PDB file of C-alpha atoms and ligand atoms in Angstrom:
ATOM      1  CA  UNK A1124      -3.825 -17.379   3.108  1.00 45.00           C
ATOM      2  CA  UNK A1125      -1.077 -19.763   1.985  1.00 50.00           C
ATOM      3  CA  UNK A1126       2.302 -18.036   2.010  1.00 65.00           C
ATOM      4  CA  UNK A1127       2.461 -16.286  -1.327  1.00 90.00           C
ATOM      5  CA  UNK A1128       6.037 -15.065  -1.126  1.00 97.00           C
ATOM      6  CA  UNK A1129       7.092 -17.564  -3.833  1.00 97.00           C
ATOM      7  CA  UNK A1130       4.514 -16.118  -6.235  1.00 97.00           C
ATOM      8  CA  UNK A1131       5.676 -12.563  -5.628  1.00 98.00           C
ATOM      9  CA  UNK A1132       9.382 -13.389  -5.716  1.00 98.00           C
ATOM     10  CA  UNK A1133       8.856 -15.060  -9.107  1.00 97.00           C
ATOM     11  CA  UNK A1134       7.070 -11.937 -10.386  1.00 97.00           C
ATOM     12  CA  UNK A1135       9.832  -9.565  -9.302  1.00 97.00           C
ATOM     13  CA  UNK A1136      12.591 -11.903 -10.510  1.00 97.00           C
ATOM     14  CA  UNK A1137      11.072 -12.347 -13.966  1.00 97.00           C
ATOM     15  CA  UNK A1138       9.565  -8.957 -14.858  1.00 97.00           C
ATOM     16  CA  UNK A1139      10.955  -5.473 -15.163  1.00 96.00           C
ATOM     17  CA  UNK A1140       9.486  -3.222 -12.452  1.00 95.00           C
ATOM     18  CA  UNK A1141       8.172  -0.922 -15.185  1.00 96.00           C
ATOM     19  CA  UNK A1142       6.234  -3.714 -16.930  1.00 97.00           C
ATOM     20  CA  UNK A1143       4.032  -5.013 -14.099  1.00 97.00           C
ATOM     21  CA  UNK A1144       0.351  -4.060 -14.342  1.00 97.00           C
ATOM     22  CA  UNK A1145       0.473  -1.881 -11.203  1.00 98.00           C
ATOM     23  CA  UNK A1146       3.473   0.168 -12.385  1.00 97.00           C
ATOM     24  CA  UNK A1147       3.009   3.917 -12.437  1.00 97.00           C
ATOM     25  CA  UNK A1148       5.603   6.454 -13.492  1.00 95.00           C
ATOM     26  CA  UNK A1149       4.677   8.722 -10.587  1.00 96.00           C
ATOM     27  CA  UNK A1150       2.686   7.922  -7.406  1.00 98.00           C
ATOM     28  CA  UNK A1151       0.201  10.716  -8.069  1.00 98.00           C
ATOM     29  CA  UNK A1152      -2.794   9.371  -6.115  1.00 98.00           C
ATOM     30  CA  UNK A1153      -0.646   8.505  -3.077  1.00 98.00           C
ATOM     31  CA  UNK A1154       0.692  12.065  -3.031  1.00 98.00           C
ATOM     32  CA  UNK A1155      -2.848  13.414  -3.417  1.00 98.00           C
ATOM     33  CA  UNK A1156      -3.818  11.456  -0.289  1.00 98.00           C
ATOM     34  CA  UNK A1157      -0.751  12.688   1.614  1.00 98.00           C
ATOM     35  CA  UNK A1158      -1.492  16.271   0.588  1.00 97.00           C
ATOM     36  CA  UNK A1159      -5.156  15.924   1.638  1.00 97.00           C
ATOM     37  CA  UNK A1160      -3.938  14.821   5.063  1.00 97.00           C
ATOM     38  CA  UNK A1161      -1.542  17.782   5.030  1.00 95.00           C
ATOM     39  CA  UNK A1162       1.215  15.509   6.275  1.00 90.00           C
ATOM     40  CA  UNK A1163       4.885  16.363   6.237  1.00 91.00           C
ATOM     41  CA  UNK A1164       7.645  14.021   7.316  1.00 93.00           C
ATOM     42  CA  UNK A1165       5.680  11.652   9.521  1.00 95.00           C
ATOM     43  CA  UNK A1166       6.722   8.077  10.307  1.00 98.00           C
ATOM     44  CA  UNK A1167       5.528   6.371   7.143  1.00 98.00           C
ATOM     45  CA  UNK A1168       4.883   2.702   6.425  1.00 98.00           C
ATOM     46  CA  UNK A1169       4.295   1.495   2.864  1.00 98.00           C
ATOM     47  CA  UNK A1170       2.662  -1.933   3.191  1.00 98.00           C
ATOM     48  CA  UNK A1171       3.360  -4.098   0.160  1.00 98.00           C
ATOM     49  CA  UNK A1172       5.394  -1.257  -1.261  1.00 98.00           C
ATOM     50  CA  UNK A1173       7.114  -3.558  -3.750  1.00 96.00           C
ATOM     51  CA  UNK A1174       9.390  -1.720  -6.141  1.00 95.00           C
ATOM     52  CA  UNK A1175       7.264   1.446  -6.022  1.00 96.00           C
ATOM     53  CA  UNK A1176       8.981   4.826  -6.264  1.00 95.00           C
ATOM     54  CA  UNK A1177       6.835   6.304  -3.488  1.00 97.00           C
ATOM     55  CA  UNK A1178       9.623   6.081  -0.887  1.00 97.00           C
ATOM     56  CA  UNK A1179      12.043   7.739  -3.333  1.00 96.00           C
ATOM     57  CA  UNK A1180       9.595  10.583  -3.976  1.00 97.00           C
ATOM     58  CA  UNK A1181       9.032  11.102  -0.242  1.00 98.00           C
ATOM     59  CA  UNK A1182      12.800  11.156   0.347  1.00 97.00           C
ATOM     60  CA  UNK A1183      12.989  13.886  -2.300  1.00 96.00           C
ATOM     61  CA  UNK A1184      10.279  15.772  -0.385  1.00 96.00           C
ATOM     62  CA  UNK A1185      12.445  15.621   2.732  1.00 97.00           C
ATOM     63  CA  UNK A1186      10.729  12.784   4.564  1.00 98.00           C
ATOM     64  CA  UNK A1187      13.123  10.922   6.845  1.00 97.00           C
ATOM     65  CA  UNK A1188      11.295   8.083   8.601  1.00 98.00           C
ATOM     66  CA  UNK A1189      10.308   5.698   5.839  1.00 98.00           C
ATOM     67  CA  UNK A1190       9.634   1.966   6.060  1.00 98.00           C
ATOM     68  CA  UNK A1191       8.668  -0.353   3.210  1.00 98.00           C
ATOM     69  CA  UNK A1192       7.272  -3.784   4.068  1.00 98.00           C
ATOM     70  CA  UNK A1193       6.750  -6.501   1.487  1.00 98.00           C
ATOM     71  CA  UNK A1194       6.189 -10.246   1.451  1.00 98.00           C
ATOM     72  CA  UNK A1195       8.790 -10.514  -1.337  1.00 98.00           C
ATOM     73  CA  UNK A1196      12.544 -10.257  -0.703  1.00 97.00           C
ATOM     74  CA  UNK A1197      12.989  -9.862  -4.432  1.00 98.00           C
ATOM     75  CA  UNK A1198      10.663  -6.837  -4.488  1.00 98.00           C
ATOM     76  CA  UNK A1199      12.610  -5.186  -1.689  1.00 97.00           C
ATOM     77  CA  UNK A1200      15.900  -5.876  -3.499  1.00 97.00           C
ATOM     78  CA  UNK A1201      14.569  -4.185  -6.653  1.00 97.00           C
ATOM     79  CA  UNK A1202      13.383  -1.264  -4.557  1.00 94.00           C
ATOM     80  CA  UNK A1203      16.793  -0.867  -2.938  1.00 96.00           C
ATOM     81  CA  UNK A1204      18.435  -0.992  -6.360  1.00 96.00           C
ATOM     82  CA  UNK A1205      16.136   1.731  -7.691  1.00 94.00           C
ATOM     83  CA  UNK A1206      16.935   3.909  -4.652  1.00 96.00           C
ATOM     84  CA  UNK A1207      20.663   3.553  -5.301  1.00 95.00           C
ATOM     85  CA  UNK A1208      22.767   5.660  -2.917  1.00 96.00           C
ATOM     86  CA  UNK A1209      19.712   6.476  -0.826  1.00 97.00           C
ATOM     87  CA  UNK A1210      18.704   2.864  -0.185  1.00 97.00           C
ATOM     88  CA  UNK A1211      20.113   2.915   3.346  1.00 97.00           C
ATOM     89  CA  UNK A1212      17.758   5.797   4.218  1.00 98.00           C
ATOM     90  CA  UNK A1213      14.720   3.503   3.959  1.00 98.00           C
ATOM     91  CA  UNK A1214      13.946   0.643   6.364  1.00 98.00           C
ATOM     92  CA  UNK A1215      12.926  -2.507   4.494  1.00 98.00           C
ATOM     93  CA  UNK A1216      11.002  -5.327   6.182  1.00 98.00           C
ATOM     94  CA  UNK A1217      10.305  -8.680   4.518  1.00 98.00           C
ATOM     95  CA  UNK A1218       7.065  -9.943   6.063  1.00 98.00           C
ATOM     96  CA  UNK A1219       3.554 -11.102   5.362  1.00 98.00           C
ATOM     97  CA  UNK A1220       1.339  -8.294   6.636  1.00 98.00           C
ATOM     98  CA  UNK A1221      -1.172 -10.831   7.986  1.00 98.00           C
ATOM     99  CA  UNK A1222       1.531 -12.277  10.283  1.00 97.00           C
ATOM    100  CA  UNK A1223       3.436  -9.129  11.192  1.00 98.00           C
ATOM    101  CA  UNK A1224       3.209  -7.457  14.578  1.00 98.00           C
ATOM    102  CA  UNK A1225       4.220  -3.802  14.177  1.00 98.00           C
ATOM    103  CA  UNK A1226       7.047  -2.975  16.609  1.00 98.00           C
ATOM    104  CA  UNK A1227       5.981   0.674  16.647  1.00 98.00           C
ATOM    105  CA  UNK A1228       3.160   2.967  15.539  1.00 98.00           C
ATOM    106  CA  UNK A1229       3.368   5.019  12.339  1.00 98.00           C
ATOM    107  CA  UNK A1230       1.826   8.364  11.460  1.00 98.00           C
ATOM    108  CA  UNK A1231       0.784   7.136   8.016  1.00 98.00           C
ATOM    109  CA  UNK A1232       0.036   3.577   6.904  1.00 98.00           C
ATOM    110  CA  UNK A1233      -0.105   3.389   3.096  1.00 98.00           C
ATOM    111  CA  UNK A1234      -1.319   0.409   1.097  1.00 99.00           C
ATOM    112  CA  UNK A1235      -1.789   0.519  -2.654  1.00 98.00           C
ATOM    113  CA  UNK A1236      -3.144  -2.785  -3.975  1.00 98.00           C
ATOM    114  CA  UNK A1237      -2.342  -5.183  -1.113  1.00 98.00           C
ATOM    115  CA  UNK A1238      -5.447  -5.354   1.100  1.00 98.00           C
ATOM    116  CA  UNK A1239      -7.522  -6.445  -1.894  1.00 98.00           C
ATOM    117  CA  UNK A1240      -5.595  -9.757  -2.048  1.00 98.00           C
ATOM    118  CA  UNK A1241      -6.946 -10.760   1.362  1.00 98.00           C
ATOM    119  CA  UNK A1242      -9.866 -12.908   0.270  1.00 98.00           C
ATOM    120  CA  UNK A1243      -9.991 -14.765   3.566  1.00 97.00           C
ATOM    121  CA  UNK A1244     -11.800 -13.119   6.521  1.00 98.00           C
ATOM    122  CA  UNK A1245      -9.168 -14.298   9.024  1.00 98.00           C
ATOM    123  CA  UNK A1246      -6.430 -12.574   7.005  1.00 98.00           C
ATOM    124  CA  UNK A1247      -8.424  -9.349   6.881  1.00 98.00           C
ATOM    125  CA  UNK A1248      -8.961  -9.530  10.637  1.00 98.00           C
ATOM    126  CA  UNK A1249      -5.209 -10.027  11.138  1.00 98.00           C
ATOM    127  CA  UNK A1250      -4.507  -7.029   8.877  1.00 98.00           C
ATOM    128  CA  UNK A1251      -6.875  -4.814  10.852  1.00 98.00           C
ATOM    129  CA  UNK A1252      -5.343  -6.039  14.119  1.00 98.00           C
ATOM    130  CA  UNK A1253      -1.919  -4.960  12.780  1.00 98.00           C
ATOM    131  CA  UNK A1254      -3.418  -1.608  11.754  1.00 97.00           C
ATOM    132  CA  UNK A1255      -4.660  -0.979  15.276  1.00 97.00           C
ATOM    133  CA  UNK A1256      -1.150  -1.500  16.651  1.00 97.00           C
ATOM    134  CA  UNK A1257       0.724   0.084  13.753  1.00 98.00           C
ATOM    135  CA  UNK A1258      -1.144   3.401  13.429  1.00 98.00           C
ATOM    136  CA  UNK A1259      -0.762   5.924  16.193  1.00 98.00           C
ATOM    137  CA  UNK A1260      -3.779   7.774  17.639  1.00 96.00           C
ATOM    138  CA  UNK A1261      -4.836  10.468  15.131  1.00 97.00           C
ATOM    139  CA  UNK A1262      -2.598   8.801  12.540  1.00 98.00           C
ATOM    140  CA  UNK A1263      -3.837   8.128   9.004  1.00 98.00           C
ATOM    141  CA  UNK A1264      -4.425   5.134   6.772  1.00 98.00           C
ATOM    142  CA  UNK A1265      -4.318   5.431   2.977  1.00 98.00           C
ATOM    143  CA  UNK A1266      -5.880   2.426   1.251  1.00 98.00           C
ATOM    144  CA  UNK A1267      -6.230   1.771  -2.469  1.00 98.00           C
ATOM    145  CA  UNK A1268      -7.971  -1.341  -3.790  1.00 98.00           C
ATOM    146  CA  UNK A1269      -9.680  -2.297  -6.996  1.00 98.00           C
ATOM    147  CA  UNK A1270     -13.101  -0.629  -7.205  1.00 98.00           C
ATOM    148  CA  UNK A1271     -16.355  -2.657  -7.361  1.00 98.00           C
ATOM    149  CA  UNK A1272     -16.131  -2.597 -11.182  1.00 98.00           C
ATOM    150  CA  UNK A1273     -12.388  -3.254 -11.213  1.00 98.00           C
ATOM    151  CA  UNK A1274     -10.657  -6.465 -12.318  1.00 98.00           C
ATOM    152  CA  UNK A1275     -11.378  -9.708 -10.458  1.00 98.00           C
ATOM    153  CA  UNK A1276      -7.717 -10.682 -10.366  1.00 97.00           C
ATOM    154  CA  UNK A1277      -4.392  -8.913  -9.935  1.00 96.00           C
ATOM    155  CA  UNK A1278      -1.083 -10.553 -10.829  1.00 96.00           C
ATOM    156  CA  UNK A1279      -3.072 -13.735 -11.511  1.00 95.00           C
ATOM    157  CA  UNK A1280      -4.462 -13.859  -7.962  1.00 97.00           C
ATOM    158  CA  UNK A1281      -8.114 -13.375  -6.976  1.00 97.00           C
ATOM    159  CA  UNK A1282      -8.990 -10.098  -5.271  1.00 98.00           C
ATOM    160  CA  UNK A1283     -11.899  -8.568  -3.398  1.00 98.00           C
ATOM    161  CA  UNK A1284     -13.159  -5.280  -4.784  1.00 98.00           C
ATOM    162  CA  UNK A1285     -14.285  -2.404  -2.588  1.00 98.00           C
ATOM    163  CA  UNK A1286     -16.208   0.819  -2.414  1.00 98.00           C
ATOM    164  CA  UNK A1287     -14.992   3.324   0.199  1.00 98.00           C
ATOM    165  CA  UNK A1288     -17.925   2.327   2.390  1.00 98.00           C
ATOM    166  CA  UNK A1289     -16.900  -1.321   2.063  1.00 98.00           C
ATOM    167  CA  UNK A1290     -13.376  -0.453   3.183  1.00 98.00           C
ATOM    168  CA  UNK A1291     -14.779   1.535   6.110  1.00 98.00           C
ATOM    169  CA  UNK A1292     -16.752  -1.541   7.175  1.00 98.00           C
ATOM    170  CA  UNK A1293     -13.625  -3.674   7.034  1.00 98.00           C
ATOM    171  CA  UNK A1294     -11.596  -1.235   9.145  1.00 98.00           C
ATOM    172  CA  UNK A1295     -14.323  -0.859  11.758  1.00 97.00           C
ATOM    173  CA  UNK A1296     -15.156   1.802  14.304  1.00 96.00           C
ATOM    174  CA  UNK A1297     -11.597   2.678  15.257  1.00 96.00           C
ATOM    175  CA  UNK A1298     -11.074   4.484  11.915  1.00 98.00           C
ATOM    176  CA  UNK A1299     -12.992   7.431  10.455  1.00 98.00           C
ATOM    177  CA  UNK A1300     -13.309   7.741   6.679  1.00 98.00           C
ATOM    178  CA  UNK A1301     -12.121  11.268   5.758  1.00 98.00           C
ATOM    179  CA  UNK A1302     -11.743  11.245   1.969  1.00 98.00           C
ATOM    180  CA  UNK A1303     -12.331   8.898  -0.910  1.00 98.00           C
ATOM    181  CA  UNK A1304     -12.244   8.987  -4.680  1.00 98.00           C
ATOM    182  CA  UNK A1305     -12.052   6.842  -7.772  1.00 98.00           C
ATOM    183  CA  UNK A1306      -8.931   6.600  -9.913  1.00 98.00           C
ATOM    184  CA  UNK A1307      -8.632   4.790 -13.216  1.00 98.00           C
ATOM    185  CA  UNK A1308      -5.115   3.388 -13.417  1.00 98.00           C
ATOM    186  CA  UNK A1309      -3.644   2.817 -16.880  1.00 98.00           C
ATOM    187  CA  UNK A1310      -1.478  -0.293 -16.913  1.00 98.00           C
ATOM    188  CA  UNK A1311       1.734  -0.331 -18.991  1.00 97.00           C
ATOM    189  CA  UNK A1312      -0.146  -2.714 -21.328  1.00 96.00           C
ATOM    190  CA  UNK A1313      -2.873  -0.114 -21.928  1.00 97.00           C
ATOM    191  CA  UNK A1314      -5.678  -1.606 -19.799  1.00 97.00           C
ATOM    192  CA  UNK A1315      -7.817   0.502 -17.471  1.00 98.00           C
ATOM    193  CA  UNK A1316      -8.173  -0.525 -13.802  1.00 98.00           C
ATOM    194  CA  UNK A1317     -10.636   1.397 -11.606  1.00 98.00           C
ATOM    195  CA  UNK A1318      -9.352   1.855  -8.057  1.00 98.00           C
ATOM    196  CA  UNK A1319     -11.041   3.057  -4.872  1.00 98.00           C
ATOM    197  CA  UNK A1320      -8.818   5.355  -2.813  1.00 98.00           C
ATOM    198  CA  UNK A1321      -9.722   6.036   0.793  1.00 98.00           C
ATOM    199  CA  UNK A1322      -8.120   8.035   3.598  1.00 98.00           C
ATOM    200  CA  UNK A1323      -8.959   7.175   7.200  1.00 98.00           C
ATOM    201  CA  UNK A1324      -7.969   8.650  10.543  1.00 98.00           C
ATOM    202  CA  UNK A1325      -7.546   6.597  13.676  1.00 97.00           C
ATOM    203  CA  UNK A1326      -9.933   7.691  16.413  1.00 94.00           C
TER     204      UNK A1326
HETATM  205  C1  SAM B 382      -0.013  -5.118  -6.811  1.00 53.78           C
HETATM  206  S1  SAM B 382       1.549  -4.971  -6.032  1.00 53.78           S
HETATM  207  C2  SAM B 382       1.559  -3.276  -5.524  1.00 53.78           C
HETATM  208  C3  SAM B 382       2.946  -2.771  -5.202  1.00 53.78           C
HETATM  209  C4  SAM B 382       3.010  -1.322  -4.708  1.00 53.78           C
HETATM  210  N1  SAM B 382       2.145  -1.099  -3.574  1.00 53.78           N
HETATM  211  C5  SAM B 382       2.706  -0.345  -5.807  1.00 53.78           C
HETATM  212  O1  SAM B 382       1.716   0.387  -5.708  1.00 53.78           O
HETATM  213  O2  SAM B 382       3.472  -0.296  -6.773  1.00 53.78           O
HETATM  214  C6  SAM B 382       1.256  -5.831  -4.521  1.00 53.78           C
HETATM  215  C7  SAM B 382       2.474  -5.891  -3.613  1.00 53.78           C
HETATM  216  O3  SAM B 382       2.105  -6.429  -2.359  1.00 53.78           O
HETATM  217  C8  SAM B 382       3.008  -7.412  -1.952  1.00 53.78           C
HETATM  218  N2  SAM B 382       2.214  -8.352  -1.127  1.00 53.78           N
HETATM  219  C9  SAM B 382       1.248  -9.199  -1.542  1.00 53.78           C
HETATM  220  N3  SAM B 382       0.706  -9.844  -0.499  1.00 53.78           N
HETATM  221  C10 SAM B 382       1.343  -9.379   0.607  1.00 53.78           C
HETATM  222  C11 SAM B 382       1.237  -9.656   1.999  1.00 53.78           C
HETATM  223  N4  SAM B 382       0.361 -10.566   2.451  1.00 53.78           N
HETATM  224  N5  SAM B 382       2.055  -9.004   2.861  1.00 53.78           N
HETATM  225  C12 SAM B 382       2.949  -8.092   2.401  1.00 53.78           C
HETATM  226  N6  SAM B 382       3.100  -7.791   1.098  1.00 53.78           N
HETATM  227  C13 SAM B 382       2.296  -8.414   0.213  1.00 53.78           C
HETATM  228  C14 SAM B 382       3.561  -8.002  -3.240  1.00 53.78           C
HETATM  229  O4  SAM B 382       4.826  -8.598  -3.097  1.00 53.78           O
HETATM  230  C15 SAM B 382       3.600  -6.764  -4.137  1.00 53.78           C
HETATM  231  O5  SAM B 382       4.826  -6.080  -4.015  1.00 53.78           O
END
């Protein structure tokens, strides 16, 4: 994949975080996944977390070991601004997930609407290689991508669309599919976007 940081920086520098198509007032489906896992305060990595409020909500729930990774510096700056006084409680990493080598293993790896941008098989293989290093044994992976009948593009970029079984194939034998469901996201502009949510556990 060509480095797309310029694309994403331009998005976060030109649009209000509440106006992008993936904006949600509350990260309901992510919390559903976390509650299904029954997780409390585990080392948590939000891959492509952007300006999402998920880290803020987890801080409110008492979580303490939170990392947000994003290809866009601008996204991370917006996120820090939204966190305000609590910004220093979250680790922010500017990196392309297909080039990043996790320095540690997390209890939960969360990705809402990032994996689906990896249209190139080599990038998906690199992502899964990072997953194998970055998720501890028995740790969990929460993945959300556009569903098979979802949009063909996101933020003007082409995406691949997945069923839960398709995601399980991509992750391979090292991860067991525990839960999956369909969510129809309402964009701020009023469009409907079907998502596949899937929760995996590392074997
Ligand atoms: C559709 S947005 C979703 C943001 C956030 N996960 C949410 O649910 O609000 C995709 C995010 O992934 C980031 N991103 C895209 N490609 C990436 C990559 N290869 N590595 C890391 N982050 C990436 C973008 O900068 C953007 O913040």
